[in-house]
Coordinates of C-alpha atoms in Angstrom, one line a residue:
M259 CA -13.4 20.3 -27.1
N260 CA -15.0 19.1 -23.9
K261 CA -16.2 16.0 -25.6
C262 CA -12.7 15.3 -26.9
L263 CA -11.4 15.7 -23.4
I264 CA -14.0 13.4 -22.0
A265 CA -13.3 10.8 -24.6
G266 CA -9.6 10.9 -23.9
L267 CA -10.1 10.5 -20.1
I268 CA -12.6 7.7 -20.3
G269 CA -10.8 6.0 -23.1
S270 CA -12.2 2.7 -24.3
C271 CA -14.9 2.6 -21.6
F272 CA -17.2 4.5 -23.9
A273 CA -17.4 5.0 -27.7
I274 CA -17.2 8.5 -29.0
P275 CA -20.6 8.2 -30.8
A276 CA -22.3 7.4 -27.5
L277 CA -20.8 10.6 -26.0
A278 CA -22.6 12.6 -28.6
Q279 CA -25.9 11.3 -27.3
T280 CA -25.2 11.1 -23.6
N281 CA -24.8 14.1 -21.2
V282 CA -21.5 13.3 -19.5
Q283 CA -20.2 15.3 -16.5
I284 CA -16.7 15.2 -14.9
Y285 CA -16.8 16.1 -11.2
G286 CA -14.7 15.6 -8.1
I287 CA -13.4 16.7 -4.7
A288 CA -9.8 17.7 -3.9
D289 CA -9.3 17.7 -0.1
A290 CA -6.0 17.8 1.7
G291 CA -4.6 19.1 5.0
V292 CA -2.5 18.4 8.0
M293 CA -3.4 16.2 11.0
W294 CA -1.8 15.8 14.4
Q295 CA -2.7 12.7 16.3
K296 CA -1.6 11.7 19.8
G297 CA 0.7 8.7 19.7
G298 CA 1.1 9.1 16.0
P299 CA 3.0 11.3 13.5
T300 CA 1.9 14.7 12.3
K301 CA 1.0 14.0 8.6
I302 CA 0.0 15.6 5.4
I303 CA -3.3 13.9 4.7
S304 CA -5.7 13.5 1.8
G305 CA -9.5 13.4 2.3
G306 CA -9.8 14.9 5.7
A307 CA -13.4 16.1 5.4
D308 CA -14.3 14.3 2.1
G309 CA -12.5 11.6 0.3
S310 CA -10.6 13.1 -2.6
R311 CA -12.0 11.7 -5.9
I312 CA -12.6 12.1 -9.6
G313 CA -15.8 10.9 -11.2
F314 CA -17.7 10.6 -14.4
K315 CA -21.5 10.4 -14.6
G316 CA -23.9 10.6 -17.4
T317 CA -27.5 10.3 -18.4
E318 CA -29.4 9.7 -21.7
E319 CA -33.0 10.5 -22.2
I320 CA -34.7 7.4 -23.8
G321 CA -38.2 8.7 -23.8
N322 CA -41.5 7.7 -22.1
G323 CA -40.1 8.4 -18.7
F324 CA -37.0 6.2 -19.2
K325 CA -33.4 7.3 -18.7
A326 CA -30.1 5.5 -18.9
I327 CA -27.5 6.5 -16.3
F328 CA -23.9 5.6 -15.3
N329 CA -21.5 6.6 -12.6
L330 CA -17.7 5.9 -12.3
E331 CA -15.9 7.3 -9.3
A332 CA -12.2 6.8 -8.5
R333 CA -10.4 7.5 -5.3
V334 CA -7.4 9.9 -5.5
E335 CA -5.0 10.3 -2.6
L336 CA -3.6 13.9 -3.0
D337 CA -0.7 13.3 -0.6
T338 CA 0.7 10.4 -2.8
G339 CA -1.2 10.3 -6.0
T340 CA -2.2 6.7 -5.3
Q341 CA -5.5 5.1 -4.7
Q342 CA -4.6 3.1 -1.5
P343 CA -4.5 5.1 1.8
T344 CA -2.9 3.6 4.8
L345 CA -3.8 4.0 8.5
I346 CA -2.9 7.4 9.9
N347 CA -0.4 5.7 12.3
D348 CA 1.5 2.4 12.5
N349 CA 0.6 1.6 16.1
Q350 CA -0.2 -2.1 16.6
G351 CA -3.8 -3.2 17.2
L352 CA -3.7 -5.8 19.9
Y353 CA -7.3 -6.9 20.1
L354 CA -7.1 -9.6 17.4
T355 CA -4.4 -11.5 19.3
R356 CA -6.1 -11.6 22.6
G357 CA -5.9 -15.0 24.3
M358 CA -2.8 -16.2 22.4
Q359 CA -0.4 -16.2 25.3
A360 CA 0.5 -19.8 24.6
I361 CA 2.1 -18.7 21.3
P362 CA 5.8 -17.8 21.8
A363 CA 6.3 -14.0 22.0
P364 CA 8.5 -13.7 18.8
I365 CA 6.0 -15.8 16.8
L366 CA 3.2 -13.7 18.2
Q367 CA 4.8 -10.5 17.2
G368 CA 5.4 -11.9 13.7
L369 CA 1.7 -12.9 13.6
R370 CA 0.7 -9.3 14.5
T371 CA 2.9 -8.0 11.7
T372 CA 1.3 -10.5 9.3
I373 CA -2.3 -9.4 10.4
Q374 CA -1.4 -5.7 10.3
A375 CA 1.6 -5.0 8.1
P376 CA 3.0 -1.5 8.6
G377 CA 2.1 0.7 5.7
A378 CA -0.4 -1.8 4.3
P379 CA -3.4 -0.4 2.5
A380 CA -6.3 0.4 4.9
V381 CA -8.7 1.0 2.0
N382 CA -9.1 -0.5 -1.5
P383 CA -6.6 -3.4 -1.1
E384 CA -8.0 -4.7 -4.4
K385 CA -6.4 -1.8 -6.2
A386 CA -9.6 -1.2 -8.0
L387 CA -9.6 1.9 -10.3
F388 CA -13.2 2.9 -9.6
D389 CA -13.5 1.5 -6.1
R390 CA -15.8 4.3 -4.9
T391 CA -18.6 3.7 -7.4
A392 CA -18.9 1.7 -10.7
M393 CA -22.6 1.6 -11.7
V394 CA -24.9 1.6 -14.7
G395 CA -28.7 1.7 -14.5
L396 CA -32.0 2.5 -15.9
I397 CA -34.5 5.0 -14.4
T398 CA -38.1 4.0 -15.2
P399 CA -41.5 5.6 -14.3
V400 CA -41.7 3.0 -11.4
G401 CA -38.2 3.3 -10.0
A402 CA -34.6 2.9 -10.9
V403 CA -32.6 -0.4 -11.4
L404 CA -28.9 -0.1 -10.8
I405 CA -26.1 -2.7 -11.3
G406 CA -22.5 -2.6 -10.1
R407 CA -20.6 -1.3 -7.1
M408 CA -22.6 1.1 -5.0
Y409 CA -23.3 2.5 -1.6
T410 CA -25.3 0.2 0.5
P411 CA -28.8 1.2 1.8
G412 CA -27.8 0.8 5.4
Y413 CA -24.7 3.0 5.1
E414 CA -26.6 5.8 3.3
V415 CA -28.8 6.1 6.4
F416 CA -25.7 6.0 8.7
A417 CA -24.0 8.8 6.7
A418 CA -27.2 10.9 6.8
A419 CA -27.2 10.8 10.6
D420 CA -23.5 11.7 11.0
A421 CA -23.1 15.3 12.0
F422 CA -19.5 15.4 10.6
E423 CA -20.8 14.0 7.2
S424 CA -18.6 10.8 7.4
G425 CA -15.4 12.8 7.5
T426 CA -12.7 14.4 9.7
A427 CA -11.7 13.4 13.2
G428 CA -15.3 13.8 14.3
T429 CA -17.0 11.3 12.1
W430 CA -19.2 8.8 13.9
G431 CA -17.6 5.9 12.0
G432 CA -14.4 6.6 14.0
I433 CA -15.7 4.4 16.8
T434 CA -17.7 1.8 15.0
G435 CA -15.0 -0.1 13.2
G436 CA -15.0 -3.6 14.5
T437 CA -14.2 -4.1 18.2
A438 CA -11.6 -2.0 20.1
G439 CA -10.3 -0.3 17.0
F440 CA -10.2 -0.6 13.3
T441 CA -10.1 -4.4 13.2
A442 CA -12.9 -4.8 10.7
L443 CA -15.7 -2.9 9.1
G444 CA -18.5 -1.8 11.4
A445 CA -20.8 -1.4 8.4
D446 CA -20.6 -2.4 4.7
I447 CA -20.1 1.0 3.1
R448 CA -20.4 -0.3 -0.5
S449 CA -21.1 -3.6 -2.2
Q450 CA -19.7 -4.8 -5.4
K451 CA -21.5 -7.3 -7.7
A452 CA -24.8 -5.8 -6.5
I453 CA -28.2 -5.0 -8.1
Q454 CA -30.3 -2.3 -6.5
Y455 CA -33.9 -1.0 -6.9
R456 CA -34.7 2.5 -5.8
I457 CA -37.9 4.5 -5.7
A458 CA -38.7 8.0 -4.5
H459 CA -42.1 9.5 -4.1
P460 CA -42.9 13.2 -4.5
S461 CA -44.1 13.2 -0.8
G462 CA -40.5 12.7 0.3
F463 CA -40.8 9.0 1.1
G464 CA -38.4 6.6 -0.7
G465 CA -36.9 3.2 -0.5
S466 CA -34.3 0.8 -1.8
V467 CA -33.4 -2.9 -1.8
M468 CA -30.1 -4.3 -2.8
Y469 CA -28.9 -7.9 -3.5
G470 CA -25.3 -8.9 -3.8
A471 CA -24.2 -12.2 -5.5
R472 CA -21.2 -14.3 -4.7
N473 CA -18.1 -12.2 -4.0
S474 CA -20.3 -9.1 -3.1
G475 CA -19.9 -6.8 -0.1
Y476 CA -17.3 -4.1 0.5
L477 CA -14.3 -6.4 0.2
G478 CA -16.0 -8.9 -2.2
R479 CA -15.9 -11.7 0.3
Y480 CA -19.6 -12.5 0.9
N481 CA -21.4 -15.4 -0.5
K482 CA -24.4 -13.1 -0.8
F483 CA -25.5 -9.8 0.5
R484 CA -29.0 -8.4 1.2
A485 CA -29.9 -4.9 2.3
G486 CA -32.8 -2.3 2.3
A487 CA -33.8 1.0 3.5
V488 CA -36.9 3.3 3.9
T489 CA -36.2 7.1 3.9
Y490 CA -38.0 10.4 4.2
K491 CA -36.5 13.6 2.7
A492 CA -38.9 16.5 3.0
N493 CA -40.0 19.3 5.3
G494 CA -36.4 19.7 6.7
F495 CA -36.0 16.0 7.4
D496 CA -33.4 13.6 5.9
A497 CA -34.0 10.4 7.8
G498 CA -34.5 6.7 7.5
I499 CA -34.0 3.2 8.7
G500 CA -31.6 0.8 6.9
Y501 CA -30.5 -2.8 7.3
N502 CA -27.5 -4.6 5.8
H503 CA -26.8 -8.4 6.0
G504 CA -23.9 -10.3 4.6
Y505 CA -23.2 -14.0 4.5
D506 CA -19.7 -15.5 4.8
Q507 CA -18.0 -17.9 2.4
Q508 CA -19.9 -20.8 3.9
N509 CA -23.2 -19.0 3.7
R510 CA -23.4 -18.3 7.4
P511 CA -24.7 -15.0 8.7
S512 CA -21.8 -12.5 8.8
L513 CA -21.9 -8.7 9.5
R514 CA -25.5 -7.5 10.2
T515 CA -26.2 -3.8 10.8
L516 CA -29.4 -1.9 11.6
T517 CA -29.2 1.9 11.4
V518 CA -31.9 4.4 12.3
G519 CA -31.5 8.2 12.2
G520 CA -30.9 11.3 10.1
S521 CA -31.1 15.1 10.4
Y522 CA -33.6 18.0 10.7
T523 CA -32.9 21.4 9.4
M524 CA -34.4 24.4 11.1
D525 CA -33.3 27.9 10.1
A526 CA -29.5 28.1 10.8
F527 CA -29.5 24.9 12.8
K528 CA -29.2 21.3 11.6
F529 CA -29.7 18.6 14.2
F530 CA -28.5 15.0 13.9
A531 CA -29.3 11.8 15.7
G532 CA -28.5 8.2 14.9
F533 CA -28.6 4.6 16.3
H534 CA -26.4 1.8 14.9
S535 CA -26.4 -1.9 15.8
Q536 CA -23.7 -4.2 14.5
R537 CA -23.3 -8.0 14.9
N538 CA -20.9 -10.4 13.3
T539 CA -20.5 -14.0 14.4
N540 CA -18.7 -15.3 11.3
S541 CA -16.3 -12.8 9.9
V542 CA -15.4 -13.1 6.3
L543 CA -11.8 -12.1 7.2
L544 CA -11.2 -15.4 9.1
A545 CA -10.0 -16.9 5.8
D546 CA -7.5 -14.2 5.4
Y547 CA -6.2 -14.5 8.9
T548 CA -6.0 -18.3 8.6
A549 CA -4.1 -18.0 5.3
G550 CA -1.7 -15.6 7.0
W551 CA -0.9 -18.1 9.7
D552 CA -0.4 -20.9 7.3
G553 CA 1.6 -18.9 4.8
A554 CA 3.8 -16.9 7.2
I555 CA 3.9 -18.6 10.6
V556 CA 3.9 -22.3 9.8
P557 CA 7.1 -22.0 7.7
I558 CA 8.8 -20.3 10.6
L559 CA 7.7 -22.9 13.1
T560 CA 8.8 -25.7 10.7
A561 CA 12.2 -24.0 10.2
Q562 CA 12.7 -23.9 14.0
G563 CA 12.1 -27.6 14.3
V564 CA 8.8 -27.3 16.2
P565 CA 7.3 -30.8 16.2
A566 CA 4.2 -31.3 14.1
A567 CA 2.0 -32.0 17.2
N568 CA 3.0 -28.7 18.7
R569 CA 2.5 -26.8 15.4
T570 CA -1.0 -28.2 15.3
A571 CA -1.7 -27.3 18.9
L572 CA -0.5 -23.7 18.3
R573 CA -2.6 -23.4 15.2
G574 CA -5.6 -24.5 17.3
V575 CA -4.8 -21.8 19.9
F576 CA -4.6 -19.3 17.1
L577 CA -8.0 -20.4 15.4
N578 CA -9.9 -20.5 18.6
A579 CA -8.8 -17.0 19.6
I580 CA -9.1 -15.3 16.2
T581 CA -12.6 -16.7 15.8
A582 CA -13.6 -15.2 19.1
N583 CA -11.8 -11.9 18.5
T584 CA -13.3 -11.2 15.1
Q585 CA -16.9 -11.4 16.5
Q586 CA -18.8 -8.2 16.9
D587 CA -21.7 -7.2 19.0
A588 CA -22.1 -3.5 19.6
R589 CA -24.8 -0.7 19.7
S590 CA -23.8 2.9 19.0
Y591 CA -25.6 6.3 19.0
Q592 CA -24.7 9.7 18.0
L593 CA -26.1 13.2 18.7
G594 CA -24.8 16.4 16.9
M595 CA -25.6 19.7 15.4
Q596 CA -24.4 22.2 12.8
Y597 CA -24.9 26.0 13.0
R598 CA -24.5 28.3 10.1
L599 CA -23.0 31.6 11.1
G600 CA -22.2 34.1 8.4
S601 CA -19.8 32.5 5.9
G602 CA -19.0 29.7 8.5
R603 CA -20.4 26.7 10.1
V604 CA -19.8 25.2 13.6
T605 CA -20.2 21.4 14.1
A606 CA -20.3 19.5 17.3
S607 CA -21.2 15.9 18.2
Y608 CA -21.1 13.2 20.8
A609 CA -21.0 9.5 20.0
H610 CA -21.0 6.4 22.2
Q611 CA -20.0 2.8 21.2
N612 CA -21.4 0.2 23.6
D613 CA -19.4 -3.0 23.1
R614 CA -21.5 -5.9 24.2
T615 CA -18.7 -8.6 23.9
A616 CA -16.9 -9.9 26.9
S617 CA -14.2 -7.3 26.3
N618 CA -16.6 -4.4 27.1
S619 CA -14.4 -2.1 25.1
D620 CA -16.7 0.9 25.0
A621 CA -15.7 4.2 23.5
D622 CA -16.9 7.8 23.7
L623 CA -16.2 10.3 20.9
F624 CA -16.3 14.1 21.4
A625 CA -15.7 16.5 18.5
I626 CA -16.0 20.1 17.5
G627 CA -15.2 21.7 14.2
Y628 CA -15.5 24.8 12.1
N629 CA -15.8 25.3 8.3
Y630 CA -15.2 28.7 6.6
F631 CA -16.7 28.8 3.2
L632 CA -14.6 30.9 0.8
T633 CA -17.1 30.1 -2.0
K634 CA -19.8 27.6 -2.6
R635 CA -17.2 25.1 -3.8
T636 CA -14.3 25.8 -1.5
D637 CA -14.0 25.8 2.3
L638 CA -11.3 25.7 5.0
Y639 CA -12.0 23.4 8.0
T640 CA -10.5 22.6 11.4
V641 CA -11.6 19.8 13.7
A642 CA -10.6 18.5 17.1
G643 CA -11.6 14.9 18.1
F644 CA -11.3 13.2 21.5
I645 CA -12.0 9.5 22.1
K646 CA -12.2 8.0 25.6
N647 CA -11.4 4.2 25.3
Q648 CA -12.3 1.6 27.9
N649 CA -10.5 -1.8 28.6
D650 CA -9.1 -3.1 25.2
G651 CA -10.2 -0.1 23.2
Q652 CA -7.6 1.5 21.0
Y653 CA -9.8 3.8 18.8
T654 CA -8.2 7.0 17.6
P655 CA -9.7 9.7 15.3
G656 CA -9.3 9.3 11.6
T657 CA -10.4 11.1 8.5
A658 CA -12.9 10.6 5.6
G659 CA -10.3 9.0 3.5
S660 CA -8.5 6.8 6.0
P661 CA -9.1 5.1 9.4
G662 CA -7.1 6.6 12.3
G663 CA -5.4 3.3 13.3
F664 CA -4.8 2.6 17.0
T665 CA -3.6 4.2 20.2
K666 CA -0.2 3.0 21.4
V667 CA -1.7 0.9 24.2
P668 CA -5.3 -0.4 25.0
G669 CA -7.4 2.0 27.1
E670 CA -5.4 5.1 26.2
D671 CA -7.3 8.1 25.0
G672 CA -7.2 9.0 21.3
R673 CA -6.9 12.6 20.3
A674 CA -6.5 14.4 17.0
F675 CA -6.5 17.9 15.5
Q676 CA -6.6 18.7 11.8
V677 CA -6.9 21.6 9.4
G678 CA -7.5 21.4 5.7
V679 CA -8.9 22.8 2.5
R680 CA -11.6 21.2 0.3
H681 CA -12.6 22.1 -3.2
R682 CA -15.5 20.6 -5.1
F683 CA -15.5 20.7 -8.9

């Protein structure tokens, strides 16, 4: 009966005879709750602590130390039943339009709406069915070779160093998205069209290298993508160093990240520490923003009778400013801890984002949370997060499933409180 159910769910992806030979597992996470955010609505949310998902994974023993594996994992938004979460709030992010004062105010507002449309998907704009993971591979006596859409080596190190485990209002990633707020990725979480080689030694040392072809990276915009990591997972440590490097559509260096850190478990305590550097001088999103100007703003200017020379001049103002505003140069660190107490766990952390661009939009994140484990698979959680923004900063706490969005005005503090329930199956 289980095999028939699996066959029905997976459909044409796998032939029924293959299921008779392959050990297939259905798994997932159902996570939902309520989140209050300063300057934003109180919302029913999905994926507060962990992104809600359903996945299929399987293995087949081939013999002589060889094993075939696959993993398909789909995002599921419990609040809507869709696969495309939006930002927690609709506040306008203003950083991308800095230096565009020469553009008439009504046109500038239209441009901001074009760049950040209210209710637009914040994650998975491609509407991919298995956007979290879609991979097949072969485990051999000398390592594993994997092909598809997978977590990047650099992000795996980043996640291991996050005291809030890449979720809730306390996640370190809440202040590493782009510059001044969630204007772009601060790290490539996954890469599609990628091939990866992984190895793990019984001593605890391991490593991975990844290469992405054209249309690789998280959003599929890179001309190519390279990444690698060295890790150590033994004697209470889960730590490593990871590097990701993408190249834009013209094969110029784009987002580059270096992450060092991890955790150390000692009795009831688990300590976390991490360092993250991000640089991007040639954003792959420039093509999208330019297309937005040409497709939405140029027709308006033409209809208003703006002379061609003036339209060209305004486009030049836009291109110069957006090119500068999409550049990233920041260094971040996080310190945190977890403490197990009976059936519960307390988590606390501090993170700092040092923006090294001219904007100097630094941010400090303070967070504390508590999990109560009803069973090994089900827990209740509550988290409070506070972000102190500087200058143009508009960071505000988000969740595992969706970025928080922006504070109402630059420099305003971001605050959030959330409660939720998570069940793993």
